[in-house]
Amino acid sequence: MPLLLAMDLPVGSQVPFQTNPQLPLDPIQLAIPVQVDQNQVESFDPVARAADLVSTLPRQWCGTFQPFDGSPTVDVALELSDLNAIGQIVDLRGTMTLGTVTTSVQGNLHAKSDQLDLIPLSDELIAGVEPGGVFLGLQGFSPTGWQSPRLINDVDPSSGLGGRLALTSACQAELPIQPLW
């Protein structure tokens, strides 16, 4: 007999209970340990990778900054002087040279996702990069994009539309090799 919820039941009456076969509520079945294959468990340790990055991450990076407003490309050099592992994050400190302007920088590199935040700390920066903004990278140091500290005006090109920073750790120029014959 179907039971209607709007039906008044006398106090003390019994209501038939039927279990849902999709939900095992039997405590004996819930106590059985679950078997997990070794291939399904994530064995990556981001804390250990952060500690490893502190010793293996290159200290010198070089590349270019290409502003989105059509300004000329600027050469960039980044020198990391202090790296510290804080859990899954690598705390970065150093100096960045954007063209002729040198500024202190600090940032964070997430060891699991390789997301990078790099903040120039100087008040005097190049065109297109203004104080308070941040370079954001989703794949480590290259490529990264500039995020302005405020809303920008597309009509006024002097407001800094941002740009693309591409860095590489291969900064030393290779010497040309001449054959002997």
Short mmCIF file of C-alpha atoms in Angstrom, two decimals:
data_model
loop_
_atom_site.label_atom_id
_atom_site.label_comp_id
_atom_site.label_asym_id
_atom_site.label_seq_id
_atom_site.Cartn_x
_atom_site.Cartn_y
_atom_site.Cartn_z
CA MET A 1 0.00 0.00 0.00
CA PRO A 2 1.52 3.35 -1.00
CA LEU A 3 2.07 5.80 1.81
CA LEU A 4 1.11 9.40 1.24
CA LEU A 5 3.04 11.98 3.22
CA ALA A 6 0.02 14.21 3.62
CA MET A 7 -1.82 11.41 5.32
CA ASP A 8 -2.44 11.75 9.06
CA LEU A 9 -1.04 8.80 10.97
CA PRO A 10 -2.01 7.97 14.50
CA VAL A 11 0.70 8.37 17.11
CA GLY A 12 2.59 5.11 17.68
CA SER A 13 1.73 3.60 14.31
CA GLN A 14 4.45 1.82 12.36
CA VAL A 15 5.59 3.00 8.93
CA PRO A 16 7.05 0.37 6.60
CA PHE A 17 10.72 1.08 5.72
CA GLN A 18 12.34 -0.10 2.49
CA THR A 19 16.05 0.32 1.91
CA ASN A 20 17.42 1.82 -1.26
CA PRO A 21 19.64 -0.78 -2.97
CA GLN A 22 21.93 2.00 -4.23
CA LEU A 23 22.75 3.16 -0.71
CA PRO A 24 24.18 0.37 1.44
CA LEU A 25 23.42 1.45 4.99
CA ASP A 26 24.46 -1.83 6.53
CA PRO A 27 27.30 -1.03 9.00
CA ILE A 28 29.00 -4.32 8.16
CA GLN A 29 29.25 -3.34 4.49
CA LEU A 30 30.50 0.12 5.42
CA ALA A 31 33.31 -1.35 7.56
CA ILE A 32 34.88 -3.28 4.66
CA PRO A 33 38.11 -1.52 3.62
CA VAL A 34 38.30 -0.21 0.09
CA GLN A 35 41.02 -1.64 -2.15
CA VAL A 36 42.83 1.00 -4.24
CA ASP A 37 45.18 0.20 -7.09
CA GLN A 38 48.69 1.71 -6.88
CA ASN A 39 48.21 3.43 -10.26
CA GLN A 40 45.19 5.41 -9.10
CA VAL A 41 46.81 7.11 -6.10
CA GLU A 42 48.59 10.40 -6.70
CA SER A 43 52.17 9.99 -5.50
CA PHE A 44 53.34 13.53 -6.36
CA ASP A 45 54.68 15.42 -3.35
CA PRO A 46 54.57 19.20 -3.99
CA VAL A 47 56.30 19.99 -0.68
CA ALA A 48 59.28 17.85 -1.67
CA ARG A 49 59.30 19.41 -5.17
CA ALA A 50 59.33 22.91 -3.65
CA ALA A 51 62.36 21.95 -1.56
CA ASP A 52 64.02 20.50 -4.67
CA LEU A 53 63.28 23.64 -6.73
CA VAL A 54 65.12 25.77 -4.18
CA SER A 55 68.36 23.99 -5.08
CA THR A 56 67.77 23.24 -8.78
CA LEU A 57 65.96 26.32 -10.11
CA PRO A 58 68.26 28.43 -12.34
CA ARG A 59 69.24 31.72 -10.76
CA GLN A 60 69.56 33.72 -13.98
CA TRP A 61 66.78 34.21 -16.53
CA CYS A 62 66.68 36.40 -19.62
CA GLY A 63 64.19 37.20 -22.32
CA THR A 64 61.93 39.91 -23.66
CA PHE A 65 58.87 41.94 -22.70
CA GLN A 66 56.52 42.69 -25.61
CA PRO A 67 53.95 45.40 -24.72
CA PHE A 68 50.46 44.89 -26.14
CA ASP A 69 50.19 48.55 -27.20
CA GLY A 70 52.73 48.15 -30.02
CA SER A 71 55.70 49.68 -28.19
CA PRO A 72 59.10 48.20 -29.00
CA THR A 73 60.21 44.96 -27.36
CA VAL A 74 62.34 45.38 -24.23
CA ASP A 75 65.15 43.04 -23.15
CA VAL A 76 64.66 41.59 -19.68
CA ALA A 77 67.10 39.98 -17.24
CA LEU A 78 66.01 38.34 -13.99
CA GLU A 79 68.47 37.32 -11.30
CA LEU A 80 67.11 35.31 -8.38
CA SER A 81 69.15 35.85 -5.24
CA ASP A 82 67.06 34.22 -2.52
CA LEU A 83 64.76 31.20 -2.77
CA ASN A 84 62.91 29.62 0.16
CA ALA A 85 60.50 26.70 0.25
CA ILE A 86 57.36 27.41 2.27
CA GLY A 87 55.17 24.32 2.01
CA GLN A 88 54.16 23.94 -1.66
CA ILE A 89 55.34 27.46 -2.51
CA VAL A 90 58.81 28.67 -3.47
CA ASP A 91 59.33 32.23 -2.26
CA LEU A 92 61.44 34.15 -4.82
CA ARG A 93 63.49 37.33 -4.27
CA GLY A 94 65.85 39.04 -6.67
CA THR A 95 66.32 41.81 -9.21
CA MET A 96 64.83 42.34 -12.66
CA THR A 97 66.20 44.60 -15.37
CA LEU A 98 63.57 45.82 -17.84
CA GLY A 99 65.50 47.62 -20.57
CA THR A 100 67.49 50.22 -18.62
CA VAL A 101 65.38 50.09 -15.44
CA THR A 102 66.46 47.76 -12.61
CA THR A 103 63.99 46.87 -9.86
CA SER A 104 63.78 44.49 -6.95
CA VAL A 105 61.23 41.71 -7.39
CA GLN A 106 59.56 39.18 -5.19
CA GLY A 107 57.27 36.37 -6.11
CA ASN A 108 55.83 32.94 -5.52
CA LEU A 109 56.14 29.79 -7.60
CA HIS A 110 53.63 27.04 -6.79
CA ALA A 111 55.43 23.69 -6.92
CA LYS A 112 52.37 21.65 -7.90
CA SER A 113 50.75 23.83 -10.57
CA ASP A 114 53.83 25.85 -11.75
CA GLN A 115 51.86 29.08 -11.34
CA LEU A 116 54.09 32.12 -10.91
CA ASP A 117 53.41 35.55 -9.40
CA LEU A 118 56.27 38.02 -9.86
CA ILE A 119 55.92 41.54 -8.47
CA PRO A 120 58.28 44.41 -9.40
CA LEU A 121 58.79 46.57 -6.30
CA SER A 122 60.08 49.82 -7.82
CA ASP A 123 58.03 52.96 -8.30
CA GLU A 124 59.82 53.77 -11.58
CA LEU A 125 59.21 51.17 -14.30
CA ILE A 126 59.07 51.08 -18.09
CA ALA A 127 56.07 52.11 -20.18
CA GLY A 128 53.30 49.52 -20.04
CA VAL A 129 54.40 48.25 -16.62
CA GLU A 130 53.25 50.26 -13.63
CA PRO A 131 53.84 49.94 -9.88
CA GLY A 132 51.44 47.63 -8.08
CA GLY A 133 50.97 45.21 -10.98
CA VAL A 134 52.11 41.63 -11.21
CA PHE A 135 53.49 39.24 -13.83
CA LEU A 136 51.32 36.10 -13.83
CA GLY A 137 52.55 32.86 -15.34
CA LEU A 138 50.56 29.64 -15.60
CA GLN A 139 53.54 27.62 -16.88
CA GLY A 140 56.38 28.84 -14.71
CA PHE A 141 58.57 31.65 -15.98
CA SER A 142 57.48 31.62 -19.60
CA PRO A 143 55.19 32.90 -20.88
CA THR A 144 53.82 35.33 -18.34
CA GLY A 145 51.40 38.19 -18.76
CA TRP A 146 51.25 41.54 -17.04
CA GLN A 147 48.26 42.22 -14.83
CA SER A 148 47.74 45.92 -14.23
CA PRO A 149 46.95 47.11 -10.70
CA ARG A 150 43.87 48.97 -11.94
CA LEU A 151 41.34 49.06 -14.72
CA ILE A 152 42.84 50.37 -17.94
CA ASN A 153 41.49 52.61 -20.67
CA ASP A 154 41.81 51.13 -24.17
CA VAL A 155 41.51 54.61 -25.73
CA ASP A 156 44.49 56.05 -23.82
CA PRO A 157 47.62 54.07 -24.82
CA SER A 158 49.67 55.66 -22.01
CA SER A 159 47.61 53.76 -19.42
CA GLY A 160 49.63 50.59 -19.98
CA LEU A 161 47.77 47.81 -21.71
CA GLY A 162 50.15 45.17 -20.38
CA GLY A 163 52.29 42.79 -22.31
CA ARG A 164 53.90 39.38 -22.57
CA LEU A 165 57.07 38.43 -20.72
CA ALA A 166 58.98 35.46 -22.12
CA LEU A 167 61.95 34.26 -20.06
CA THR A 168 64.40 31.43 -20.54
CA SER A 169 67.19 30.12 -18.33
CA ALA A 170 69.64 29.81 -21.26
CA CYS A 171 71.11 33.30 -20.94
CA GLN A 172 74.74 32.70 -21.85
CA ALA A 173 75.54 33.30 -25.48
CA GLU A 174 77.17 30.33 -27.14
CA LEU A 175 80.64 30.90 -28.51
CA PRO A 176 80.94 30.39 -32.25
CA ILE A 177 82.96 27.33 -33.11
CA GLN A 178 85.12 27.46 -36.21
CA PRO A 179 86.16 24.24 -37.88
CA LEU A 180 89.87 23.58 -38.33
CA TRP A 181 89.62 22.87 -42.06
#
